[in-house]
Amino acid sequence: HLVRFGAGSAFAAPNLKAVLADPARLGLWLFLGTITMLFIGFTSAYIARRASTDWRPLAPPALLWANSAVLLASSVTVEGARRRLRRWEPGVVAWLSATGLLGALFVAGQVTAWRSLTAQGQLLSSNPHNSFFFLLTGLHVVHLLGALVWLLAVLWKSRRLAYTPGQDGLGLFATFWHFLGVLWVYLF
């Protein structure tokens, strides 16, 4: 179960009955389970592989700390949008746009970190730890890029005022976005 931060929070453990009754929620939770299992598999391989003699730990660039703060800030902005939508208050599009900008900044920061490492001669093929670093952070960015595409659809729908007043129209998106934030904290 995910950590509960309050009623209605995207971090709250899902209600099994509600998930099974809603195909979109069920699909999202199955997808999140699949992603979780993928990263658990990589974690197992990471743990087994780091016992080898050719393992040389990679010092992560300091930029990753700032990048982490940016991604966590984007969770705050998506929750701001979500609360405004539930109350049918203005500002939903602005908060969602901020989320998108922060997400894009995170991706740009990751690319900058990878370029910094490659400029230092820390390549994907330099040693096993580098391979895991680039693979895991790259997979995370791929999922985040997918979330940014979803965010574009959410923004389009928000601009058209196509959400039902008082409903949690951003719940599924927020759940996925927060999941990516929690996954990043785990990876980092």
mmCIF file with all atom_site columns, C-alpha atoms in Angstrom:
data_model
loop_
_atom_site.group_PDB
_atom_site.id
_atom_site.type_symbol
_atom_site.label_atom_id
_atom_site.label_alt_id
_atom_site.label_comp_id
_atom_site.label_asym_id
_atom_site.label_entity_id
_atom_site.label_seq_id
_atom_site.pdbx_PDB_ins_code
_atom_site.Cartn_x
_atom_site.Cartn_y
_atom_site.Cartn_z
_atom_site.occupancy
_atom_site.B_iso_or_equiv
_atom_site.pdbx_formal_charge
_atom_site.auth_seq_id
_atom_site.auth_comp_id
_atom_site.auth_asym_id
_atom_site.auth_atom_id
_atom_site.pdbx_PDB_model_num
ATOM 1   C CA . HIS A 1 1   ? 0.000   0.000  0.000   1.00 0.00 ? 1   HIS A CA 1
ATOM 2   C CA . LEU A 1 2   ? 1.053   3.560  -0.608  1.00 0.00 ? 2   LEU A CA 1
ATOM 3   C CA . VAL A 1 3   ? 1.481   5.988  2.260   1.00 0.00 ? 3   VAL A CA 1
ATOM 4   C CA . ARG A 1 4   ? -1.710  7.797  3.230   1.00 0.00 ? 4   ARG A CA 1
ATOM 5   C CA . PHE A 1 5   ? -1.346  11.579 3.427   1.00 0.00 ? 5   PHE A CA 1
ATOM 6   C CA . GLY A 1 6   ? -4.996  12.435 3.853   1.00 0.00 ? 6   GLY A CA 1
ATOM 7   C CA . ALA A 1 7   ? -8.402  11.725 2.442   1.00 0.00 ? 7   ALA A CA 1
ATOM 8   C CA . GLY A 1 8   ? -8.539  12.155 -1.291  1.00 0.00 ? 8   GLY A CA 1
ATOM 9   C CA . SER A 1 9   ? -4.771  12.369 -1.656  1.00 0.00 ? 9   SER A CA 1
ATOM 10  C CA . ALA A 1 10  ? -3.236  10.721 -4.710  1.00 0.00 ? 10  ALA A CA 1
ATOM 11  C CA . PHE A 1 11  ? -0.887  8.982  -2.302  1.00 0.00 ? 11  PHE A CA 1
ATOM 12  C CA . ALA A 1 12  ? -3.740  7.201  -0.518  1.00 0.00 ? 12  ALA A CA 1
ATOM 13  C CA . ALA A 1 13  ? -3.988  3.447  -0.910  1.00 0.00 ? 13  ALA A CA 1
ATOM 14  C CA . PRO A 1 14  ? -6.620  2.628  -3.516  1.00 0.00 ? 14  PRO A CA 1
ATOM 15  C CA . ASN A 1 15  ? -10.047 1.378  -2.464  1.00 0.00 ? 15  ASN A CA 1
ATOM 16  C CA . LEU A 1 16  ? -10.172 -2.098 -4.048  1.00 0.00 ? 16  LEU A CA 1
ATOM 17  C CA . LYS A 1 17  ? -13.912 -1.942 -4.742  1.00 0.00 ? 17  LYS A CA 1
ATOM 18  C CA . ALA A 1 18  ? -13.591 1.447  -6.438  1.00 0.00 ? 18  ALA A CA 1
ATOM 19  C CA . VAL A 1 19  ? -10.601 0.300  -8.496  1.00 0.00 ? 19  VAL A CA 1
ATOM 20  C CA . LEU A 1 20  ? -12.375 -2.844 -9.726  1.00 0.00 ? 20  LEU A CA 1
ATOM 21  C CA . ALA A 1 21  ? -15.517 -0.862 -10.602 1.00 0.00 ? 21  ALA A CA 1
ATOM 22  C CA . ASP A 1 22  ? -13.610 1.660  -12.737 1.00 0.00 ? 22  ASP A CA 1
ATOM 23  C CA . PRO A 1 23  ? -11.745 0.197  -15.740 1.00 0.00 ? 23  PRO A CA 1
ATOM 24  C CA . ALA A 1 24  ? -9.522  3.280  -16.090 1.00 0.00 ? 24  ALA A CA 1
ATOM 25  C CA . ARG A 1 25  ? -8.418  3.096  -12.439 1.00 0.00 ? 25  ARG A CA 1
ATOM 26  C CA . LEU A 1 26  ? -7.907  -0.645 -12.718 1.00 0.00 ? 26  LEU A CA 1
ATOM 27  C CA . GLY A 1 27  ? -5.814  -0.163 -15.845 1.00 0.00 ? 27  GLY A CA 1
ATOM 28  C CA . LEU A 1 28  ? -3.712  2.525  -14.188 1.00 0.00 ? 28  LEU A CA 1
ATOM 29  C CA . TRP A 1 29  ? -3.062  0.424  -11.084 1.00 0.00 ? 29  TRP A CA 1
ATOM 30  C CA . LEU A 1 30  ? -2.158  -2.599 -13.223 1.00 0.00 ? 30  LEU A CA 1
ATOM 31  C CA . PHE A 1 31  ? 0.233   -0.395 -15.199 1.00 0.00 ? 31  PHE A CA 1
ATOM 32  C CA . LEU A 1 32  ? 1.755   0.962  -11.976 1.00 0.00 ? 32  LEU A CA 1
ATOM 33  C CA . GLY A 1 33  ? 2.164   -2.617 -10.759 1.00 0.00 ? 33  GLY A CA 1
ATOM 34  C CA . THR A 1 34  ? 3.933   -3.515 -13.997 1.00 0.00 ? 34  THR A CA 1
ATOM 35  C CA . ILE A 1 35  ? 6.307   -0.548 -13.698 1.00 0.00 ? 35  ILE A CA 1
ATOM 36  C CA . THR A 1 36  ? 6.949   -1.410 -10.062 1.00 0.00 ? 36  THR A CA 1
ATOM 37  C CA . MET A 1 37  ? 7.809   -5.007 -10.963 1.00 0.00 ? 37  MET A CA 1
ATOM 38  C CA . LEU A 1 38  ? 10.127  -3.783 -13.734 1.00 0.00 ? 38  LEU A CA 1
ATOM 39  C CA . PHE A 1 39  ? 12.081  -1.628 -11.315 1.00 0.00 ? 39  PHE A CA 1
ATOM 40  C CA . ILE A 1 40  ? 12.065  -4.364 -8.641  1.00 0.00 ? 40  ILE A CA 1
ATOM 41  C CA . GLY A 1 41  ? 13.622  -6.687 -11.220 1.00 0.00 ? 41  GLY A CA 1
ATOM 42  C CA . PHE A 1 42  ? 16.287  -4.121 -12.018 1.00 0.00 ? 42  PHE A CA 1
ATOM 43  C CA . THR A 1 43  ? 16.883  -3.594 -8.297  1.00 0.00 ? 43  THR A CA 1
ATOM 44  C CA . SER A 1 44  ? 17.453  -7.327 -7.843  1.00 0.00 ? 44  SER A CA 1
ATOM 45  C CA . ALA A 1 45  ? 19.895  -7.365 -10.756 1.00 0.00 ? 45  ALA A CA 1
ATOM 46  C CA . TYR A 1 46  ? 21.614  -4.268 -9.353  1.00 0.00 ? 46  TYR A CA 1
ATOM 47  C CA . ILE A 1 47  ? 22.081  -5.878 -5.931  1.00 0.00 ? 47  ILE A CA 1
ATOM 48  C CA . ALA A 1 48  ? 23.400  -9.111 -7.435  1.00 0.00 ? 48  ALA A CA 1
ATOM 49  C CA . ARG A 1 49  ? 25.702  -7.340 -9.903  1.00 0.00 ? 49  ARG A CA 1
ATOM 50  C CA . ARG A 1 50  ? 27.320  -4.918 -7.463  1.00 0.00 ? 50  ARG A CA 1
ATOM 51  C CA . ALA A 1 51  ? 29.066  -7.810 -5.727  1.00 0.00 ? 51  ALA A CA 1
ATOM 52  C CA . SER A 1 52  ? 31.344  -8.278 -8.762  1.00 0.00 ? 52  SER A CA 1
ATOM 53  C CA . THR A 1 53  ? 34.959  -7.106 -8.853  1.00 0.00 ? 53  THR A CA 1
ATOM 54  C CA . ASP A 1 54  ? 34.456  -4.726 -11.792 1.00 0.00 ? 54  ASP A CA 1
ATOM 55  C CA . TRP A 1 55  ? 31.864  -2.648 -9.926  1.00 0.00 ? 55  TRP A CA 1
ATOM 56  C CA . ARG A 1 56  ? 32.981  0.982  -9.496  1.00 0.00 ? 56  ARG A CA 1
ATOM 57  C CA . PRO A 1 57  ? 30.415  3.252  -7.862  1.00 0.00 ? 57  PRO A CA 1
ATOM 58  C CA . LEU A 1 58  ? 29.471  6.322  -9.851  1.00 0.00 ? 58  LEU A CA 1
ATOM 59  C CA . ALA A 1 59  ? 29.337  9.618  -7.993  1.00 0.00 ? 59  ALA A CA 1
ATOM 60  C CA . PRO A 1 60  ? 26.000  11.096 -9.072  1.00 0.00 ? 60  PRO A CA 1
ATOM 61  C CA . PRO A 1 61  ? 26.166  14.702 -10.277 1.00 0.00 ? 61  PRO A CA 1
ATOM 62  C CA . ALA A 1 62  ? 25.070  17.307 -7.720  1.00 0.00 ? 62  ALA A CA 1
ATOM 63  C CA . LEU A 1 63  ? 22.501  18.461 -10.278 1.00 0.00 ? 63  LEU A CA 1
ATOM 64  C CA . LEU A 1 64  ? 20.412  15.402 -9.390  1.00 0.00 ? 64  LEU A CA 1
ATOM 65  C CA . TRP A 1 65  ? 19.587  16.969 -6.000  1.00 0.00 ? 65  TRP A CA 1
ATOM 66  C CA . ALA A 1 66  ? 18.147  20.049 -7.697  1.00 0.00 ? 66  ALA A CA 1
ATOM 67  C CA . ASN A 1 67  ? 16.403  17.807 -10.207 1.00 0.00 ? 67  ASN A CA 1
ATOM 68  C CA . SER A 1 68  ? 14.804  15.876 -7.360  1.00 0.00 ? 68  SER A CA 1
ATOM 69  C CA . ALA A 1 69  ? 13.530  19.106 -5.805  1.00 0.00 ? 69  ALA A CA 1
ATOM 70  C CA . VAL A 1 70  ? 12.059  20.137 -9.176  1.00 0.00 ? 70  VAL A CA 1
ATOM 71  C CA . LEU A 1 71  ? 10.197  16.838 -9.537  1.00 0.00 ? 71  LEU A CA 1
ATOM 72  C CA . LEU A 1 72  ? 8.887   16.980 -5.975  1.00 0.00 ? 72  LEU A CA 1
ATOM 73  C CA . ALA A 1 73  ? 7.759   20.587 -6.547  1.00 0.00 ? 73  ALA A CA 1
ATOM 74  C CA . SER A 1 74  ? 5.814   19.363 -9.579  1.00 0.00 ? 74  SER A CA 1
ATOM 75  C CA . SER A 1 75  ? 3.814   17.090 -7.287  1.00 0.00 ? 75  SER A CA 1
ATOM 76  C CA . VAL A 1 76  ? 2.827   20.174 -5.298  1.00 0.00 ? 76  VAL A CA 1
ATOM 77  C CA . THR A 1 77  ? 1.665   21.955 -8.453  1.00 0.00 ? 77  THR A CA 1
ATOM 78  C CA . VAL A 1 78  ? -0.370  18.996 -9.690  1.00 0.00 ? 78  VAL A CA 1
ATOM 79  C CA . GLU A 1 79  ? -2.095  18.857 -6.306  1.00 0.00 ? 79  GLU A CA 1
ATOM 80  C CA . GLY A 1 80  ? -2.768  22.599 -6.538  1.00 0.00 ? 80  GLY A CA 1
ATOM 81  C CA . ALA A 1 81  ? -4.452  22.038 -9.901  1.00 0.00 ? 81  ALA A CA 1
ATOM 82  C CA . ARG A 1 82  ? -6.379  19.088 -8.561  1.00 0.00 ? 82  ARG A CA 1
ATOM 83  C CA . ARG A 1 83  ? -7.750  20.987 -5.573  1.00 0.00 ? 83  ARG A CA 1
ATOM 84  C CA . ARG A 1 84  ? -8.769  23.925 -7.734  1.00 0.00 ? 84  ARG A CA 1
ATOM 85  C CA . LEU A 1 85  ? -10.570 21.650 -10.160 1.00 0.00 ? 85  LEU A CA 1
ATOM 86  C CA . ARG A 1 86  ? -12.469 19.917 -7.352  1.00 0.00 ? 86  ARG A CA 1
ATOM 87  C CA . ARG A 1 87  ? -13.614 23.303 -6.011  1.00 0.00 ? 87  ARG A CA 1
ATOM 88  C CA . TRP A 1 88  ? -14.192 24.630 -9.536  1.00 0.00 ? 88  TRP A CA 1
ATOM 89  C CA . GLU A 1 89  ? -11.813 27.531 -8.852  1.00 0.00 ? 89  GLU A CA 1
ATOM 90  C CA . PRO A 1 90  ? -9.799  29.341 -11.517 1.00 0.00 ? 90  PRO A CA 1
ATOM 91  C CA . GLY A 1 91  ? -6.135  28.576 -11.997 1.00 0.00 ? 91  GLY A CA 1
ATOM 92  C CA . VAL A 1 92  ? -6.274  24.900 -12.948 1.00 0.00 ? 92  VAL A CA 1
ATOM 93  C CA . VAL A 1 93  ? -4.566  25.486 -16.290 1.00 0.00 ? 93  VAL A CA 1
ATOM 94  C CA . ALA A 1 94  ? -1.861  27.655 -14.694 1.00 0.00 ? 94  ALA A CA 1
ATOM 95  C CA . TRP A 1 95  ? -1.070  25.015 -12.076 1.00 0.00 ? 95  TRP A CA 1
ATOM 96  C CA . LEU A 1 96  ? -1.055  22.247 -14.675 1.00 0.00 ? 96  LEU A CA 1
ATOM 97  C CA . SER A 1 97  ? 1.195   24.361 -16.908 1.00 0.00 ? 97  SER A CA 1
ATOM 98  C CA . ALA A 1 98  ? 3.581   24.801 -13.973 1.00 0.00 ? 98  ALA A CA 1
ATOM 99  C CA . THR A 1 99  ? 3.565   21.036 -13.517 1.00 0.00 ? 99  THR A CA 1
ATOM 100 C CA . GLY A 1 100 ? 4.462   20.581 -17.180 1.00 0.00 ? 100 GLY A CA 1
ATOM 101 C CA . LEU A 1 101 ? 7.237   23.153 -17.016 1.00 0.00 ? 101 LEU A CA 1
ATOM 102 C CA . LEU A 1 102 ? 8.707   21.523 -13.923 1.00 0.00 ? 102 LEU A CA 1
ATOM 103 C CA . GLY A 1 103 ? 8.458   18.093 -15.567 1.00 0.00 ? 103 GLY A CA 1
ATOM 104 C CA . ALA A 1 104 ? 10.208  19.388 -18.685 1.00 0.00 ? 104 ALA A CA 1
ATOM 105 C CA . LEU A 1 105 ? 12.844  21.037 -16.483 1.00 0.00 ? 105 LEU A CA 1
ATOM 106 C CA . PHE A 1 106 ? 13.410  17.678 -14.778 1.00 0.00 ? 106 PHE A CA 1
ATOM 107 C CA . VAL A 1 107 ? 13.925  15.975 -18.152 1.00 0.00 ? 107 VAL A CA 1
ATOM 108 C CA . ALA A 1 108 ? 16.303  18.750 -19.257 1.00 0.00 ? 108 ALA A CA 1
ATOM 109 C CA . GLY A 1 109 ? 18.174  18.367 -15.976 1.00 0.00 ? 109 GLY A CA 1
ATOM 110 C CA . GLN A 1 110 ? 18.527  14.630 -16.532 1.00 0.00 ? 110 GLN A CA 1
ATOM 111 C CA . VAL A 1 111 ? 19.903  15.187 -20.029 1.00 0.00 ? 111 VAL A CA 1
ATOM 112 C CA . THR A 1 112 ? 22.336  17.755 -18.615 1.00 0.00 ? 112 THR A CA 1
ATOM 113 C CA . ALA A 1 113 ? 23.441  15.301 -15.915 1.00 0.00 ? 113 ALA A CA 1
ATOM 114 C CA . TRP A 1 114 ? 24.004  12.562 -18.513 1.00 0.00 ? 114 TRP A CA 1
ATOM 115 C CA . ARG A 1 115 ? 26.006  14.955 -20.701 1.00 0.00 ? 115 ARG A CA 1
ATOM 116 C CA . SER A 1 116 ? 28.082  16.011 -17.707 1.00 0.00 ? 116 SER A CA 1
ATOM 117 C CA . LEU A 1 117 ? 28.865  12.398 -16.894 1.00 0.00 ? 117 LEU A CA 1
ATOM 118 C CA . THR A 1 118 ? 29.773  11.514 -20.481 1.00 0.00 ? 118 THR A CA 1
ATOM 119 C CA . ALA A 1 119 ? 32.030  14.602 -20.674 1.00 0.00 ? 119 ALA A CA 1
ATOM 120 C CA . GLN A 1 120 ? 33.860  13.192 -17.628 1.00 0.00 ? 120 GLN A CA 1
ATOM 121 C CA . GLY A 1 121 ? 34.322  9.877  -19.421 1.00 0.00 ? 121 GLY A CA 1
ATOM 122 C CA . GLN A 1 122 ? 31.587  8.161  -17.383 1.00 0.00 ? 122 GLN A CA 1
ATOM 123 C CA . LEU A 1 123 ? 29.916  6.339  -20.238 1.00 0.00 ? 123 LEU A CA 1
ATOM 124 C CA . LEU A 1 124 ? 27.153  3.767  -20.278 1.00 0.00 ? 124 LEU A CA 1
ATOM 125 C CA . SER A 1 125 ? 29.712  1.062  -21.051 1.00 0.00 ? 125 SER A CA 1
ATOM 126 C CA . SER A 1 126 ? 32.422  2.260  -18.620 1.00 0.00 ? 126 SER A CA 1
ATOM 127 C CA . ASN A 1 127 ? 31.415  -0.163 -15.872 1.00 0.00 ? 127 ASN A CA 1
ATOM 128 C CA . PRO A 1 128 ? 28.317  -1.997 -14.610 1.00 0.00 ? 128 PRO A CA 1
ATOM 129 C CA . HIS A 1 129 ? 27.288  0.735  -12.161 1.00 0.00 ? 129 HIS A CA 1
ATOM 130 C CA . ASN A 1 130 ? 27.267  3.320  -14.953 1.00 0.00 ? 130 ASN A CA 1
ATOM 131 C CA . SER A 1 131 ? 25.121  0.977  -17.038 1.00 0.00 ? 131 SER A CA 1
ATOM 132 C CA . PHE A 1 132 ? 22.568  0.670  -14.251 1.00 0.00 ? 132 PHE A CA 1
ATOM 133 C CA . PHE A 1 133 ? 22.592  4.421  -13.618 1.00 0.00 ? 133 PHE A CA 1
ATOM 134 C CA . PHE A 1 134 ? 21.924  5.313  -17.246 1.00 0.00 ? 134 PHE A CA 1
ATOM 135 C CA . LEU A 1 135 ? 19.391  2.500  -17.700 1.00 0.00 ? 135 LEU A CA 1
ATOM 136 C CA . LEU A 1 136 ? 17.336  3.253  -14.590 1.00 0.00 ? 136 LEU A CA 1
ATOM 137 C CA . THR A 1 137 ? 17.358  7.027  -14.952 1.00 0.00 ? 137 THR A CA 1
ATOM 138 C CA . GLY A 1 138 ? 16.657  6.668  -18.681 1.00 0.00 ? 138 GLY A CA 1
ATOM 139 C CA . LEU A 1 139 ? 13.657  4.412  -18.060 1.00 0.00 ? 139 LEU A CA 1
ATOM 140 C CA . HIS A 1 140 ? 12.355  6.882  -15.518 1.00 0.00 ? 140 HIS A CA 1
ATOM 141 C CA . VAL A 1 141 ? 12.657  9.720  -18.045 1.00 0.00 ? 141 VAL A CA 1
ATOM 142 C CA . VAL A 1 142 ? 10.800  7.642  -20.661 1.00 0.00 ? 142 VAL A CA 1
ATOM 143 C CA . HIS A 1 143 ? 7.914   7.191  -18.224 1.00 0.00 ? 143 HIS A CA 1
ATOM 144 C CA . LEU A 1 144 ? 8.007   10.883 -17.352 1.00 0.00 ? 144 LEU A CA 1
ATOM 145 C CA . LEU A 1 145 ? 7.882   11.808 -21.048 1.00 0.00 ? 145 LEU A CA 1
ATOM 146 C CA . GLY A 1 146 ? 4.768   9.614  -21.330 1.00 0.00 ? 146 GLY A CA 1
ATOM 147 C CA . ALA A 1 147 ? 3.296   11.495 -18.373 1.00 0.00 ? 147 ALA A CA 1
ATOM 148 C CA . LEU A 1 148 ? 4.051   14.807 -20.092 1.00 0.00 ? 148 LEU A CA 1
ATOM 149 C CA . VAL A 1 149 ? 2.132   13.637 -23.161 1.00 0.00 ? 149 VAL A CA 1
ATOM 150 C CA . TRP A 1 150 ? -0.767  12.702 -20.872 1.00 0.00 ? 150 TRP A CA 1
ATOM 151 C CA . LEU A 1 151 ? -0.433  16.146 -19.269 1.00 0.00 ? 151 LEU A CA 1
ATOM 152 C CA . LEU A 1 152 ? -0.906  17.770 -22.671 1.00 0.00 ? 152 LEU A CA 1
ATOM 153 C CA . ALA A 1 153 ? -4.212  15.908 -23.031 1.00 0.00 ? 153 ALA A CA 1
ATOM 154 C CA . VAL A 1 154 ? -5.225  16.953 -19.502 1.00 0.00 ? 154 VAL A CA 1
ATOM 155 C CA . LEU A 1 155 ? -4.332  20.574 -20.272 1.00 0.00 ? 155 LEU A CA 1
ATOM 156 C CA . TRP A 1 156 ? -6.340  20.497 -23.488 1.00 0.00 ? 156 TRP A CA 1
ATOM 157 C CA . LYS A 1 157 ? -9.337  19.115 -21.639 1.00 0.00 ? 157 LYS A CA 1
ATOM 158 C CA . SER A 1 158 ? -8.911  21.677 -18.830 1.00 0.00 ? 158 SER A CA 1
ATOM 159 C CA . ARG A 1 159 ? -8.798  24.578 -21.263 1.00 0.00 ? 159 ARG A CA 1
ATOM 160 C CA . ARG A 1 160 ? -12.068 23.369 -22.793 1.00 0.00 ? 160 ARG A CA 1
ATOM 161 C CA . LEU A 1 161 ? -13.624 23.137 -19.286 1.00 0.00 ? 161 LEU A CA 1
ATOM 162 C CA . ALA A 1 162 ? -14.447 19.519 -20.069 1.00 0.00 ? 162 ALA A CA 1
ATOM 163 C CA . TYR A 1 163 ? -14.167 18.265 -16.490 1.00 0.00 ? 163 TYR A CA 1
ATOM 164 C CA . THR A 1 164 ? -17.242 17.826 -14.288 1.00 0.00 ? 164 THR A CA 1
ATOM 165 C CA . PRO A 1 165 ? -17.460 20.437 -11.500 1.00 0.00 ? 165 PRO A CA 1
ATOM 166 C CA . GLY A 1 166 ? -16.642 19.061 -8.072  1.00 0.00 ? 166 GLY A CA 1
ATOM 167 C CA . GLN A 1 167 ? -15.262 15.784 -9.412  1.00 0.00 ? 167 GLN A CA 1
ATOM 168 C CA . ASP A 1 168 ? -11.640 14.649 -9.205  1.00 0.00 ? 168 ASP A CA 1
ATOM 169 C CA . GLY A 1 169 ? -10.968 14.753 -12.938 1.00 0.00 ? 169 GLY A CA 1
ATOM 170 C CA . LEU A 1 170 ? -7.217  14.825 -12.378 1.00 0.00 ? 170 LEU A CA 1
ATOM 171 C CA . GLY A 1 171 ? -7.122  11.862 -9.980  1.00 0.00 ? 171 GLY A CA 1
ATOM 172 C CA . LEU A 1 172 ? -5.705  9.286  -12.390 1.00 0.00 ? 172 LEU A CA 1
ATOM 173 C CA . PHE A 1 173 ? -3.139  11.650 -13.836 1.00 0.00 ? 173 PHE A CA 1
ATOM 174 C CA . ALA A 1 174 ? -2.123  12.873 -10.366 1.00 0.00 ? 174 ALA A CA 1
ATOM 175 C CA . THR A 1 175 ? -1.714  9.300  -9.159  1.00 0.00 ? 175 THR A CA 1
ATOM 176 C CA . PHE A 1 176 ? 0.651   8.515  -12.043 1.00 0.00 ? 176 PHE A CA 1
ATOM 177 C CA . TRP A 1 177 ? 2.567   11.768 -11.623 1.00 0.00 ? 177 TRP A CA 1
ATOM 178 C CA . HIS A 1 178 ? 3.033   11.197 -7.882  1.00 0.00 ? 178 HIS A CA 1
ATOM 179 C CA . PHE A 1 179 ? 4.047   7.597  -8.553  1.00 0.00 ? 179 PHE A CA 1
ATOM 180 C CA . LEU A 1 180 ? 6.842   8.866  -10.801 1.00 0.00 ? 180 LEU A CA 1
ATOM 181 C CA . GLY A 1 181 ? 7.977   11.215 -8.027  1.00 0.00 ? 181 GLY A CA 1
ATOM 182 C CA . VAL A 1 182 ? 8.051   8.394  -5.476  1.00 0.00 ? 182 VAL A CA 1
ATOM 183 C CA . LEU A 1 183 ? 9.845   6.156  -7.991  1.00 0.00 ? 183 LEU A CA 1
ATOM 184 C CA . TRP A 1 184 ? 12.488  8.844  -8.523  1.00 0.00 ? 184 TRP A CA 1
ATOM 185 C CA . VAL A 1 185 ? 13.082  9.166  -4.774  1.00 0.00 ? 185 VAL A CA 1
ATOM 186 C CA . TYR A 1 186 ? 13.502  5.381  -4.647  1.00 0.00 ? 186 TYR A CA 1
ATOM 187 C CA . LEU A 1 187 ? 15.954  5.391  -7.556  1.00 0.00 ? 187 LEU A CA 1
ATOM 188 C CA . PHE A 1 188 ? 17.922  8.363  -6.302  1.00 0.00 ? 188 PHE A CA 1
#
